[in-house]
Structure formats: structure tokens, C-alpha cells
Amino acid sequence: MRPSSLRAAVLALALASPAVASVIDLSLLPSTEQIISGVDELLHPHPEVLGVEHTYDAKTGSYRKVCTLKALGNEQDDADNLVKAVEECGNGGVLRLPDANYTIGKALQLELHDAYVDLHGWLSFTTDTDYWIKNRIPFEFQKQSLGFVIRGTDYVLDGNDKGGINGNGQVWYNLAKDAGNFYGRPMSLAIVDSKNVIVKNWSVVQPQFWASITINSENVLIKDFYVNATSFDPASKVDEKNWLQNTDGLDTYQSHNVTVENMVYQGGDDCIALKPNSTMINIRNVTCFGGTGIAFGSIAQYEGVLDIIEDVVMDDIQLYPSSQCPGYQGVYFKSWVGESSGTPPNGGGGGFGYCRNVTVKNVYMEDILHPIAVDTDLIYTLGEKGKQTNNGKFEWHDIHLSNFTGQAAWNRIAWMDCSKTRPCHDWTFDAIDIKPGKTDHPEISYVCNNFVLGGNDGLNMCHPSNSTLETDNGGTL
């Protein structure tokens, strides 16, 4: 209501005495609620936050509907306005977010088609952990949770090297310390049920849980992608892994034809993890600081369920410890025990399937505890580790590793425990030149259990061993 209309309404009410009521139609006067709203607008004017125009957009090189969304500021929640912007321009338009910070206080599921998100700042999630747990977006795999979901086709997310998502994860690191897969922790960015997607120049800092995941999607390109999970609580300096566990950088699940180019990760868990039914995955130029490296899996967690990982090429990978977290693994393959024990997320097993046609090449490592590792007895339920061995039903074969250089932190270089039920076979190793960080136990540098070696696979020095030396890995295997 304009101020002039407000003054007219107040004057009309003043005149509406019993003496004149008979000649004035009171139904034509504003309601009390309208008057109150008008007074509030007069005293507390709100700037227009969403501008809409049809114009030439240089980003896309075409005339399109462009929505420019301004932040409310002062930590006011911008989530509803973002939803309105998507409704207005999410189908065939451009969403431009020029401000430095947008507060997101609600779990969001957005849908984009032939759309371009032009973000120049941060989508910053609020720290009300109770709200996020109660309003989690369920993700059936491992009973996990999502916080920000995008679905659709033919869309681009562009962070312009200026922003992306700020998960404000410290509250979650404190809350979930010592608790793997803490219920309700939301993933920062989920690409779901999508096709023909580009995510570029995008960062996720302080993720609440896994920084990003691609679910049931195909033809996805993620390039120039940065993830940083750092605990600033002084107490975490002596207990790094338990504060930063579950801060994966980039995961894929039931997705096909996903390419990752130019990624940097710092955190305390998997830099990249290929979850069940990840196929045609191409990874190029990735640097990981701290955590558990490049993971194939975990997989075969659900009893009687077929899982696969297939047609994977990884090239130009570098792995280092960080100033906050050791480098536990380099490249590792992990599948669950053969008989189900407990329930997900930390229990399970009994699934089956295969990983095949995998090439990992040009990998450099420094001070990594276990540069190459295979674990087929995976389980995280307290007290269950070690009760089942050699019975995994998942098969690791047709896997090729070449040009691995650098230095391990300890004696172990290859520690590969395959299943007696499904031995590893048809692996090749070419130019594996990782130096041990220690030389006091050379007998454990290359360990291959239940591993079929044919003499021409390039790893003749590998042999069986049940030694438990240097098997401490912070609970990561």
C-alpha cells in the first residue's frame, strides 16, 4: 500500500462514524490487516530484491530472461527469494547472484532446465543443526541426508572463481566428533536426476558432510572445483581425523559419464569416491591434501544387491598430507564383508558385483601411509571389524595402475587384501616407483593376499602376508 493510500484509508476510518456510516459503504475501506501492513511498509521499506528483464546475456551469448537476485543482508534468510528466482528464470533463463553472501536457512530442492546460474558470492548455510536434522532431505543410500538439491537438464552452475557454497561446517565437526556418519548431517551440493550439467569455477568450503554428490545423473562435467574442510577448534589439532571424517570432496552414485577436471581438495576423508553404479567416470588433474585419497567404493554394502563400478580413467593425480590431517590412503578399493552384519550406514555387507575396466595413471604421492590399498572386509560397526575375513562377494578385476611415483610414509607401498571367495585378478602394474618412507620392515612393502599374479603383471615382488605391522589407519579401512 502506498503512503498516500494509507493516509486516505486512515482518513476514511476517521469519518466512518455512526452519523456517516449510512452514506459510506464500509466494505470498500481497507481491512485492519491491510492498514497494519501499509504502516509497516511505510516505516520499514524493503528494497526490491529480485529484478527481472529480457536482455542479451554475454555469459550465454543469447537474449534471455535474466533474474538478478540481491541478498537481504544482515544474515536474513535468502532461501525463499532464491526459490522465487528459480521459479521465474529457472526454465530457459539466467539467475544472476551478484552479492558476496546469500544466507540459506532452509533445505532446498530446485529444478533447472536450460538455465545458467551466475553466482558471484557464497550460498552460506545457517548453523541451526536442529533445524537441518529435522528438515533433512532423505537420501536412501546409507540413510544419508541432503541439504541443497538441484534437478533438471541442460544447466550450468558457475561460481566465477568467487564463490559457491559455504557450509559453515565447524558446528557439524564439533557435533559429530568421534561419530562416523552422524545422522542428519546434510551434504552441501547434490546434483540429482540431472542430465547435461556443467559445474565450473565452483568452491565448497566448510562442508557440513560430503561436499558434493552426483546421484542418478548423466553427462556431468565438474571443472575447476575446490573443496576445503578445516577444523578451527583448537582441540582438533591432536585428533584430526575424528573431527573431519565424512567430509568427502566429490562422490558419484548411480551416475554415468561424469568428468572431473582440475580439482583441489583439502579435508579428512575421501577426496573422490566412486559409490555403487558409477560408470564411465573420467578424472583429470586432481590434487588432494589430507584424508583418505581416491576411493573406489565403498561398495557391496546391501545384502543381495548387485553393484558395479565400470569404465573409469583417472589421470594426473597428486596426493599429500595436509597441515591438519595425514594422508591415510592414496588410491584404494574398498568393499564390504560377505555376510550382512548390522544396518547402514555403519553396518551391512553381503552385496555382490564387480569393478572392471579401470585405469589409474600418472599418480604422485608424498608421505602417504598406504599408497595402494584393497580392503574386502569392510565394516564400521563397533566391535565387528575382523570377525569376518576373506568372504567378500565383490570382485575387483581388470584394473590397471601405471606410473605411480613418490614416497610412502611407512614401509607399506601396496597392501592389498582381497577376498578368498572372489580373488583379485587381471590387474597390471607398470612403472610403480614409490619409495618407502621407512626401511626397517621391507617384507611388508608389497603385500597381496588372495591376489592372482601371473608373472607378467609388473608386481612380482608382491607376496602374501598376515602381518599387522603398520595397519593403523585412523579407522579409515
CSV table of C-alpha atoms in Angstrom, one decimal:
chain,number,residue,atom,x,y,z
A,1,MET,CA,0.0,0.0,0.0
A,2,ARG,CA,1.4,3.4,-0.9
A,3,PRO,CA,1.7,6.1,1.8
A,4,SER,CA,-1.0,8.2,0.0
A,5,SER,CA,-3.4,5.3,0.1
A,6,LEU,CA,-2.6,4.7,3.7
A,7,ARG,CA,-3.4,8.3,4.6
A,8,ALA,CA,-6.7,8.1,2.7
A,9,ALA,CA,-7.6,4.9,4.5
A,10,VAL,CA,-7.0,6.4,7.9
A,11,LEU,CA,-9.0,9.5,7.0
A,12,ALA,CA,-11.8,7.3,5.7
A,13,LEU,CA,-11.9,5.4,9.0
A,14,ALA,CA,-12.0,8.6,11.0
A,15,LEU,CA,-15.0,9.7,9.0
A,16,ALA,CA,-16.8,6.4,9.4
A,17,SER,CA,-18.8,7.4,12.5
A,18,PRO,CA,-22.3,6.3,13.1
A,19,ALA,CA,-23.5,9.6,11.6
A,20,VAL,CA,-22.0,8.9,8.2
A,21,ALA,CA,-22.0,5.1,8.2
A,22,SER,CA,-25.3,5.1,6.5
A,23,VAL,CA,-23.9,7.0,3.5
A,24,ILE,CA,-20.4,5.3,3.3
A,25,ASP,CA,-20.0,1.7,2.1
A,26,LEU,CA,-17.6,0.4,4.8
A,27,SER,CA,-16.9,-2.7,2.7
A,28,LEU,CA,-14.9,-0.5,0.3
A,29,LEU,CA,-12.5,0.5,3.0
A,30,PRO,CA,-9.2,-1.4,3.6
A,31,SER,CA,-9.2,-4.0,6.3
A,32,THR,CA,-7.3,-3.7,9.6
A,33,GLU,CA,-4.6,-6.1,8.3
A,34,GLN,CA,-4.1,-4.0,5.1
A,35,ILE,CA,-3.7,-0.9,7.2
A,36,ILE,CA,-1.2,-2.5,9.5
A,37,SER,CA,0.7,-3.9,6.5
A,38,GLY,CA,0.8,-0.5,4.9
A,39,VAL,CA,2.1,1.2,8.1
A,40,ASP,CA,4.9,-1.5,8.3
A,41,GLU,CA,5.8,-0.8,4.7
A,42,LEU,CA,5.9,2.9,5.3
A,43,LEU,CA,8.1,2.6,8.4
A,44,HIS,CA,10.3,-0.3,7.2
A,45,PRO,CA,10.5,-0.2,3.4
A,46,HIS,CA,12.0,-3.3,1.7
A,47,PRO,CA,14.2,-2.9,-1.3
A,48,GLU,CA,13.3,-4.7,-4.4
A,49,VAL,CA,15.5,-7.9,-4.3
A,50,LEU,CA,14.5,-9.6,-7.5
A,51,GLY,CA,14.9,-7.8,-10.8
A,52,VAL,CA,13.6,-9.4,-14.0
A,53,GLU,CA,14.4,-8.3,-17.5
A,54,HIS,CA,14.7,-9.7,-21.0
A,55,THR,CA,18.1,-8.8,-22.3
A,56,TYR,CA,21.2,-10.0,-24.1
A,57,ASP,CA,23.3,-12.1,-21.8
A,58,ALA,CA,27.0,-12.2,-22.5
A,59,LYS,CA,27.5,-15.4,-20.5
A,60,THR,CA,25.3,-17.4,-22.7
A,61,GLY,CA,25.6,-15.3,-25.9
A,62,SER,CA,21.8,-15.0,-26.3
A,63,TYR,CA,18.8,-12.9,-25.5
A,64,ARG,CA,17.2,-14.5,-22.4
A,65,LYS,CA,15.2,-13.8,-19.3
A,66,VAL,CA,17.6,-12.7,-16.6
A,67,CYS,CA,16.7,-12.6,-12.9
A,68,THR,CA,19.1,-10.6,-10.7
A,69,LEU,CA,18.7,-11.5,-7.1
A,70,LYS,CA,20.0,-9.2,-4.4
A,71,ALA,CA,20.8,-10.5,-0.9
A,72,LEU,CA,18.7,-9.3,2.0
A,73,GLY,CA,21.8,-8.8,4.1
A,74,ASN,CA,22.3,-8.9,7.9
A,75,GLU,CA,22.0,-12.8,7.8
A,76,GLN,CA,18.4,-12.6,6.8
A,77,ASP,CA,17.3,-15.8,5.0
A,78,ASP,CA,17.5,-15.6,1.2
A,79,ALA,CA,16.2,-19.1,0.6
A,80,ASP,CA,12.6,-18.1,-0.3
A,81,ASN,CA,13.8,-15.4,-2.7
A,82,LEU,CA,16.2,-17.9,-4.3
A,83,VAL,CA,13.2,-20.2,-4.9
A,84,LYS,CA,11.2,-17.3,-6.4
A,85,ALA,CA,14.2,-16.5,-8.7
A,86,VAL,CA,14.3,-20.1,-9.9
A,87,GLU,CA,10.5,-20.2,-10.5
A,88,GLU,CA,10.9,-17.0,-12.6
A,89,CYS,CA,14.1,-17.8,-14.6
A,90,GLY,CA,14.9,-21.5,-13.9
A,91,ASN,CA,13.4,-22.6,-17.2
A,92,GLY,CA,15.4,-21.1,-20.1
A,93,GLY,CA,16.8,-18.1,-18.2
A,94,VAL,CA,19.7,-16.8,-16.3
A,95,LEU,CA,19.9,-16.5,-12.5
A,96,ARG,CA,22.4,-13.8,-11.5
A,97,LEU,CA,23.5,-13.5,-7.9
A,98,PRO,CA,25.9,-10.6,-7.7
A,99,ASP,CA,26.3,-10.1,-4.0
A,100,ALA,CA,29.0,-11.5,-1.7
A,101,ASN,CA,26.8,-13.6,0.5
A,102,TYR,CA,23.3,-15.2,0.5
A,103,THR,CA,22.1,-16.8,3.6
A,104,ILE,CA,20.4,-20.2,3.2
A,105,GLY,CA,18.3,-21.2,6.2
A,106,LYS,CA,16.1,-23.8,4.6
A,107,ALA,CA,16.6,-27.2,2.9
A,108,LEU,CA,16.1,-26.6,-0.8
A,109,GLN,CA,15.2,-28.7,-3.9
A,110,LEU,CA,15.4,-26.6,-7.0
A,111,GLU,CA,14.7,-27.5,-10.7
A,112,LEU,CA,16.6,-26.0,-13.6
A,113,HIS,CA,16.1,-26.5,-17.4
A,114,ASP,CA,18.2,-24.8,-20.0
A,115,ALA,CA,19.3,-22.4,-17.2
A,116,TYR,CA,22.5,-20.6,-16.2
A,117,VAL,CA,23.3,-19.9,-12.5
A,118,ASP,CA,25.7,-17.0,-12.4
A,119,LEU,CA,26.9,-16.8,-8.8
A,120,HIS,CA,29.4,-14.2,-7.6
A,121,GLY,CA,29.4,-15.0,-3.9
A,122,TRP,CA,28.6,-17.6,-1.3
A,123,LEU,CA,25.4,-19.5,-0.6
A,124,SER,CA,26.0,-19.7,3.2
A,125,PHE,CA,24.1,-22.3,5.2
A,126,THR,CA,22.9,-21.4,8.6
A,127,THR,CA,24.2,-23.2,11.7
A,128,ASP,CA,21.0,-24.3,13.3
A,129,THR,CA,21.8,-28.0,13.4
A,130,ASP,CA,18.5,-29.0,15.0
A,131,TYR,CA,16.6,-27.4,12.0
A,132,TRP,CA,18.8,-29.2,9.4
A,133,ILE,CA,18.4,-32.6,11.1
A,134,LYS,CA,14.6,-32.2,11.5
A,135,ASN,CA,14.2,-31.0,7.9
A,136,ARG,CA,16.7,-33.2,6.2
A,137,ILE,CA,16.1,-34.3,2.6
A,138,PRO,CA,16.4,-38.1,2.8
A,139,PHE,CA,18.9,-39.9,0.6
A,140,GLU,CA,18.3,-43.7,0.7
A,141,PHE,CA,21.9,-44.7,0.4
A,142,GLN,CA,23.3,-45.3,3.9
A,143,LYS,CA,20.4,-43.4,5.3
A,144,GLN,CA,22.2,-40.1,4.5
A,145,SER,CA,20.8,-36.6,4.2
A,146,LEU,CA,20.9,-33.8,1.6
A,147,GLY,CA,20.6,-30.0,2.2
A,148,PHE,CA,20.7,-28.5,-1.3
A,149,VAL,CA,19.4,-30.4,-4.3
A,150,ILE,CA,19.4,-29.4,-7.9
A,151,ARG,CA,17.5,-31.4,-10.5
A,152,GLY,CA,17.0,-30.8,-14.2
A,153,THR,CA,18.5,-30.8,-17.7
A,154,ASP,CA,21.0,-28.7,-19.6
A,155,TYR,CA,22.0,-26.3,-16.8
A,156,VAL,CA,25.2,-24.6,-15.7
A,157,LEU,CA,26.4,-23.7,-12.2
A,158,ASP,CA,29.1,-21.1,-12.4
A,159,GLY,CA,30.8,-19.8,-9.3
A,160,ASN,CA,33.1,-17.4,-11.3
A,161,ASP,CA,36.1,-18.3,-9.1
A,162,LYS,CA,34.5,-16.1,-6.5
A,163,GLY,CA,32.2,-18.4,-4.5
A,164,GLY,CA,30.0,-21.4,-4.3
A,165,ILE,CA,28.8,-22.9,-1.1
A,166,ASN,CA,29.9,-22.2,2.5
A,167,GLY,CA,28.5,-25.0,4.7
A,168,ASN,CA,29.7,-23.4,7.9
A,169,GLY,CA,30.7,-26.9,8.8
A,170,GLN,CA,32.5,-26.2,12.1
A,171,VAL,CA,29.3,-26.7,14.1
A,172,TRP,CA,28.9,-30.1,12.5
A,173,TYR,CA,32.6,-31.0,13.1
A,174,ASN,CA,32.1,-30.3,16.7
A,175,LEU,CA,28.7,-32.0,16.9
A,176,ALA,CA,29.8,-35.2,15.1
A,177,LYS,CA,33.3,-35.6,16.5
A,178,ASP,CA,34.0,-39.3,17.0
A,179,ALA,CA,30.7,-40.3,15.4
A,180,GLY,CA,31.0,-41.6,11.8
A,181,ASN,CA,28.0,-40.9,9.6
A,182,PHE,CA,26.3,-38.8,12.2
A,183,TYR,CA,22.6,-38.8,11.4
A,184,GLY,CA,21.1,-35.8,9.7
A,185,ARG,CA,24.3,-34.1,8.5
A,186,PRO,CA,23.4,-32.6,5.2
A,187,MET,CA,25.5,-32.8,2.0
A,188,SER,CA,26.3,-29.4,0.7
A,189,LEU,CA,25.6,-29.9,-3.0
A,190,ALA,CA,23.6,-32.7,-4.7
A,191,ILE,CA,23.2,-33.0,-8.4
A,192,VAL,CA,20.2,-35.4,-8.7
A,193,ASP,CA,18.2,-36.8,-11.6
A,194,SER,CA,20.0,-34.5,-13.9
A,195,LYS,CA,21.3,-34.7,-17.5
A,196,ASN,CA,23.8,-32.4,-19.4
A,197,VAL,CA,25.2,-30.4,-16.4
A,198,ILE,CA,28.2,-28.2,-16.1
A,199,VAL,CA,29.6,-27.1,-12.7
A,200,LYS,CA,32.5,-24.8,-13.1
A,201,ASN,CA,34.7,-22.3,-11.1
A,202,TRP,CA,32.9,-23.5,-8.0
A,203,SER,CA,34.0,-24.0,-4.4
A,204,VAL,CA,32.6,-25.7,-1.4
A,205,VAL,CA,34.2,-24.5,1.9
A,206,GLN,CA,33.5,-25.9,5.3
A,207,PRO,CA,31.1,-28.6,4.0
A,208,GLN,CA,28.6,-29.9,6.6
A,209,PHE,CA,29.2,-33.5,5.5
A,210,TRP,CA,30.1,-34.7,2.0
A,211,ALA,CA,30.8,-31.6,0.0
A,212,SER,CA,29.2,-32.8,-3.2
A,213,ILE,CA,27.5,-35.8,-4.8
A,214,THR,CA,26.1,-36.7,-8.2
A,215,ILE,CA,23.1,-39.0,-8.0
A,216,ASN,CA,21.2,-40.8,-10.7
A,217,SER,CA,22.6,-38.4,-13.4
A,218,GLU,CA,24.5,-38.5,-16.7
A,219,ASN,CA,26.6,-36.3,-18.8
A,220,VAL,CA,28.0,-34.2,-16.0
A,221,LEU,CA,31.2,-32.0,-16.2
A,222,ILE,CA,32.7,-30.7,-13.0
A,223,LYS,CA,35.7,-28.5,-13.6
A,224,ASP,CA,37.8,-26.0,-11.7
A,225,PHE,CA,36.3,-27.3,-8.4
A,226,TYR,CA,37.7,-26.6,-4.9
A,227,VAL,CA,36.8,-28.1,-1.6
A,228,ASN,CA,38.2,-27.2,1.8
A,229,ALA,CA,37.1,-28.7,5.1
A,230,THR,CA,39.2,-27.4,8.0
A,231,SER,CA,38.5,-27.5,11.7
A,232,PHE,CA,39.4,-24.3,13.6
A,233,ASP,CA,38.6,-25.8,17.0
A,234,PRO,CA,42.0,-25.8,18.9
A,235,ALA,CA,41.1,-29.3,20.3
A,236,SER,CA,41.2,-30.8,16.8
A,237,LYS,CA,44.9,-30.3,16.5
A,238,VAL,CA,45.6,-33.5,18.4
A,239,ASP,CA,42.7,-35.5,16.9
A,240,GLU,CA,42.4,-34.5,13.2
A,241,LYS,CA,40.6,-37.5,11.6
A,242,ASN,CA,37.7,-37.7,14.1
A,243,TRP,CA,36.9,-34.1,13.5
A,244,LEU,CA,37.0,-34.1,9.8
A,245,GLN,CA,35.6,-37.6,8.9
A,246,ASN,CA,32.8,-37.7,6.3
A,247,THR,CA,34.0,-34.5,4.7
A,248,ASP,CA,34.3,-36.2,1.2
A,249,GLY,CA,35.1,-33.9,-1.6
A,250,LEU,CA,33.3,-35.3,-4.7
A,251,ASP,CA,31.2,-38.5,-4.8
A,252,THR,CA,29.3,-40.3,-7.5
A,253,TYR,CA,26.3,-42.7,-7.1
A,254,GLN,CA,24.3,-44.4,-9.8
A,255,SER,CA,25.6,-42.0,-12.4
A,256,HIS,CA,27.0,-42.3,-15.9
A,257,ASN,CA,29.5,-40.2,-17.9
A,258,VAL,CA,30.8,-37.9,-15.2
A,259,THR,CA,34.0,-35.9,-15.9
A,260,VAL,CA,36.0,-34.1,-13.3
A,261,GLU,CA,38.8,-31.7,-14.4
A,262,ASN,CA,41.0,-29.5,-12.2
A,263,MET,CA,40.0,-30.2,-8.7
A,264,VAL,CA,41.8,-29.4,-5.4
A,265,TYR,CA,40.7,-30.9,-2.1
A,266,GLN,CA,41.7,-30.4,1.5
A,267,GLY,CA,39.9,-32.4,4.2
A,268,GLY,CA,39.8,-35.5,6.3
A,269,ASP,CA,38.1,-38.1,4.2
A,270,ASP,CA,37.7,-39.3,0.6
A,271,CYS,CA,39.0,-36.7,-1.9
A,272,ILE,CA,36.9,-38.5,-4.6
A,273,ALA,CA,34.7,-41.6,-4.0
A,274,LEU,CA,33.0,-43.7,-6.6
A,275,LYS,CA,30.0,-45.2,-4.9
A,276,PRO,CA,27.8,-48.0,-6.4
A,277,ASN,CA,26.9,-48.0,-10.0
A,278,SER,CA,29.3,-45.3,-11.1
A,279,THR,CA,30.1,-45.9,-14.8
A,280,MET,CA,32.2,-44.1,-17.4
A,281,ILE,CA,34.0,-41.8,-15.0
A,282,ASN,CA,36.9,-39.6,-16.2
A,283,ILE,CA,39.1,-37.8,-13.6
A,284,ARG,CA,41.9,-35.5,-14.7
A,285,ASN,CA,44.2,-33.2,-12.8
A,286,VAL,CA,43.2,-33.7,-9.1
A,287,THR,CA,45.2,-32.7,-6.1
A,288,CYS,CA,44.3,-34.0,-2.6
A,289,PHE,CA,45.6,-32.7,0.7
A,290,GLY,CA,44.9,-34.9,3.7
A,291,GLY,CA,42.3,-37.6,4.2
A,292,THR,CA,41.8,-40.9,2.5
A,293,GLY,CA,42.7,-40.2,-1.1
A,294,ILE,CA,40.9,-41.6,-4.2
A,295,ALA,CA,38.3,-44.3,-3.2
A,296,PHE,CA,36.6,-46.9,-5.3
A,297,GLY,CA,33.7,-47.6,-3.0
A,298,SER,CA,32.6,-48.4,-0.5
A,299,ILE,CA,30.5,-50.9,-2.3
A,300,ALA,CA,28.5,-54.1,-1.8
A,301,GLN,CA,27.0,-52.9,1.5
A,302,TYR,CA,23.5,-54.1,0.8
A,303,GLU,CA,22.8,-57.8,1.0
A,304,GLY,CA,21.9,-59.5,-2.3
A,305,VAL,CA,22.2,-56.2,-4.3
A,306,LEU,CA,24.3,-56.1,-7.4
A,307,ASP,CA,26.7,-53.1,-7.5
A,308,ILE,CA,29.2,-52.2,-10.2
A,309,ILE,CA,32.0,-49.7,-10.9
A,310,GLU,CA,33.0,-49.8,-14.6
A,311,ASP,CA,34.8,-47.9,-17.3
A,312,VAL,CA,36.9,-45.5,-15.2
A,313,VAL,CA,40.0,-43.5,-16.3
A,314,MET,CA,42.0,-41.4,-13.8
A,315,ASP,CA,45.0,-39.4,-14.9
A,316,ASP,CA,47.3,-36.9,-13.2
A,317,ILE,CA,46.5,-37.3,-9.5
A,318,GLN,CA,48.6,-35.9,-6.7
A,319,LEU,CA,48.2,-36.7,-3.0
A,320,TYR,CA,49.8,-35.2,0.1
A,321,PRO,CA,49.1,-34.9,3.8
A,322,SER,CA,47.8,-31.5,4.9
A,323,SER,CA,48.9,-29.4,7.9
A,324,GLN,CA,45.9,-30.8,9.7
A,325,CYS,CA,45.3,-34.3,8.6
A,326,PRO,CA,47.6,-37.2,7.5
A,327,GLY,CA,47.3,-38.8,4.1
A,328,TYR,CA,45.9,-42.2,5.1
A,329,GLN,CA,45.5,-43.8,1.6
A,330,GLY,CA,46.5,-42.9,-1.9
A,331,VAL,CA,44.4,-45.0,-4.3
A,332,TYR,CA,42.2,-47.6,-2.6
A,333,PHE,CA,39.5,-50.1,-3.3
A,334,LYS,CA,37.0,-51.0,-0.5
A,335,SER,CA,34.1,-53.5,-0.5
A,336,TRP,CA,32.0,-54.8,2.4
A,337,VAL,CA,32.1,-58.2,4.2
A,338,GLY,CA,30.3,-61.1,2.6
A,339,GLU,CA,27.6,-61.6,5.2
A,340,SER,CA,25.4,-58.7,6.4
A,341,SER,CA,26.1,-57.6,10.0
A,342,GLY,CA,24.1,-54.6,11.4
A,343,THR,CA,22.4,-51.9,9.3
A,344,PRO,CA,23.7,-49.0,7.3
A,345,PRO,CA,25.3,-46.6,7.5
A,346,ASN,CA,28.0,-48.2,9.6
A,347,GLY,CA,26.9,-51.8,9.2
A,348,GLY,CA,25.8,-54.1,6.4
A,349,GLY,CA,27.5,-56.2,3.8
A,350,GLY,CA,26.6,-59.2,1.7
A,351,GLY,CA,26.3,-57.4,-1.6
A,352,PHE,CA,28.0,-58.6,-4.8
A,353,GLY,CA,29.1,-57.3,-8.1
A,354,TYR,CA,32.3,-56.2,-9.8
A,355,CYS,CA,34.7,-53.3,-10.6
A,356,ARG,CA,36.4,-53.6,-14.0
A,357,ASN,CA,37.9,-51.7,-16.9
A,358,VAL,CA,39.7,-49.2,-14.6
A,359,THR,CA,42.9,-47.3,-15.5
A,360,VAL,CA,44.7,-45.1,-13.0
A,361,LYS,CA,47.9,-43.5,-14.3
A,362,ASN,CA,50.4,-40.7,-13.6
A,363,VAL,CA,49.9,-40.6,-9.8
A,364,TYR,CA,52.4,-38.8,-7.5
A,365,MET,CA,52.3,-39.1,-3.7
A,366,GLU,CA,54.2,-37.8,-0.7
A,367,ASP,CA,54.1,-39.2,2.8
A,368,ILE,CA,51.0,-41.3,2.3
A,369,LEU,CA,50.5,-44.1,4.8
A,370,HIS,CA,49.1,-46.7,2.4
A,371,PRO,CA,49.7,-45.6,-1.2
A,372,ILE,CA,47.8,-48.6,-2.8
A,373,ALA,CA,45.3,-50.5,-0.8
A,374,VAL,CA,42.5,-53.0,-1.2
A,375,ASP,CA,40.1,-53.9,1.6
A,376,THR,CA,37.4,-56.5,1.1
A,377,ASP,CA,36.4,-57.0,4.7
A,378,LEU,CA,34.9,-53.5,5.3
A,379,ILE,CA,32.6,-52.9,8.2
A,380,TYR,CA,32.4,-49.9,10.5
A,381,THR,CA,30.1,-51.3,13.3
A,382,LEU,CA,31.9,-51.1,16.6
A,383,GLY,CA,33.3,-54.5,17.7
A,384,GLU,CA,32.6,-56.2,14.3
A,385,LYS,CA,35.8,-55.4,12.4
A,386,GLY,CA,37.8,-58.6,12.0
A,387,LYS,CA,35.0,-61.1,12.7
A,388,GLN,CA,34.6,-61.8,9.0
A,389,THR,CA,37.5,-62.2,6.7
A,390,ASN,CA,38.1,-63.5,3.2
A,391,ASN,CA,34.3,-63.9,2.4
A,392,GLY,CA,33.5,-60.7,0.4
A,393,LYS,CA,31.4,-61.3,-2.7
A,394,PHE,CA,32.5,-58.3,-4.7
A,395,GLU,CA,35.1,-58.8,-7.5
A,396,TRP,CA,37.9,-56.5,-8.3
A,397,HIS,CA,39.4,-57.3,-11.7
A,398,ASP,CA,40.7,-55.7,-15.0
A,399,ILE,CA,42.3,-52.9,-13.1
A,400,HIS,CA,45.5,-51.2,-14.4
A,401,LEU,CA,47.8,-48.9,-12.4
A,402,SER,CA,50.7,-47.2,-14.1
A,403,ASN,CA,53.4,-44.6,-13.4
A,404,PHE,CA,52.9,-44.2,-9.7
A,405,THR,CA,55.8,-42.2,-8.2
A,406,GLY,CA,56.7,-40.5,-4.9
A,407,GLN,CA,57.2,-41.7,-1.3
A,408,ALA,CA,55.2,-43.6,1.2
A,409,ALA,CA,55.2,-42.5,4.9
A,410,TRP,CA,56.0,-46.0,6.2
A,411,ASN,CA,57.2,-49.4,4.8
A,412,ARG,CA,54.0,-50.3,3.2
A,413,ILE,CA,53.5,-49.4,-0.5
A,414,ALA,CA,50.9,-51.9,-1.7
A,415,TRP,CA,48.7,-53.5,0.9
A,416,MET,CA,46.0,-55.5,-0.9
A,417,ASP,CA,43.7,-57.8,1.0
A,418,CYS,CA,41.4,-59.4,-1.5
A,419,SER,CA,38.6,-61.9,-0.8
A,420,LYS,CA,39.3,-65.7,-0.9
A,421,THR,CA,35.8,-66.0,-2.2
A,422,ARG,CA,36.4,-63.5,-5.0
A,423,PRO,CA,40.2,-63.2,-5.5
A,424,CYS,CA,41.6,-60.1,-7.3
A,425,HIS,CA,42.7,-61.0,-10.8
A,426,ASP,CA,43.7,-59.4,-14.1
A,427,TRP,CA,45.5,-56.4,-12.6
A,428,THR,CA,48.5,-54.9,-14.1
A,429,PHE,CA,51.2,-52.6,-12.6
A,430,ASP,CA,53.5,-50.6,-14.8
A,431,ALA,CA,56.2,-48.3,-13.5
A,432,ILE,CA,55.3,-48.4,-9.8
A,433,ASP,CA,58.2,-46.4,-8.3
A,434,ILE,CA,57.0,-45.3,-4.8
A,435,LYS,CA,59.9,-45.3,-2.3
A,436,PRO,CA,59.2,-46.5,1.2
A,437,GLY,CA,59.4,-43.9,4.0
A,438,LYS,CA,60.8,-46.5,6.3
A,439,THR,CA,63.1,-49.5,5.5
A,440,ASP,CA,63.0,-51.4,8.8
A,441,HIS,CA,60.3,-53.9,7.6
A,442,PRO,CA,60.8,-54.4,3.8
A,443,GLU,CA,58.8,-57.6,4.0
A,444,ILE,CA,55.6,-55.7,4.2
A,445,SER,CA,56.2,-53.2,1.4
A,446,TYR,CA,54.3,-55.2,-1.2
A,447,VAL,CA,51.5,-57.4,0.3
A,448,CYS,CA,49.0,-59.2,-1.9
A,449,ASN,CA,46.6,-61.6,-0.3
A,450,ASN,CA,44.2,-63.7,-2.4
A,451,PHE,CA,45.6,-61.9,-5.4
A,452,VAL,CA,46.2,-63.8,-8.7
A,453,LEU,CA,49.5,-62.8,-10.1
A,454,GLY,CA,50.6,-64.2,-13.5
A,455,GLY,CA,54.3,-63.2,-13.7
A,456,ASN,CA,53.7,-60.5,-16.4
A,457,ASP,CA,51.6,-58.1,-14.4
A,458,GLY,CA,54.5,-56.0,-13.2
A,459,LEU,CA,54.3,-56.7,-9.4
A,460,ASN,CA,56.4,-59.8,-9.0
A,461,MET,CA,57.7,-58.6,-5.6
A,462,CYS,CA,54.2,-58.8,-4.1
A,463,HIS,CA,53.5,-61.7,-1.7
A,464,PRO,CA,51.0,-62.9,0.9
A,465,SER,CA,51.4,-61.8,4.5
A,466,ASN,CA,49.2,-61.6,7.6
A,467,SER,CA,51.5,-59.1,9.3
A,468,THR,CA,49.6,-56.5,11.3
A,469,LEU,CA,52.5,-54.0,11.3
A,470,GLU,CA,51.6,-50.6,10.0
A,471,THR,CA,47.9,-51.3,9.8
A,472,ASP,CA,46.8,-48.4,11.9
A,473,ASN,CA,44.9,-46.0,9.6
A,474,GLY,CA,42.7,-43.9,11.8
A,475,GLY,CA,39.7,-46.2,11.3
A,476,THR,CA,39.6,-45.4,7.6
A,477,LEU,CA,39.7,-49.0,6.4
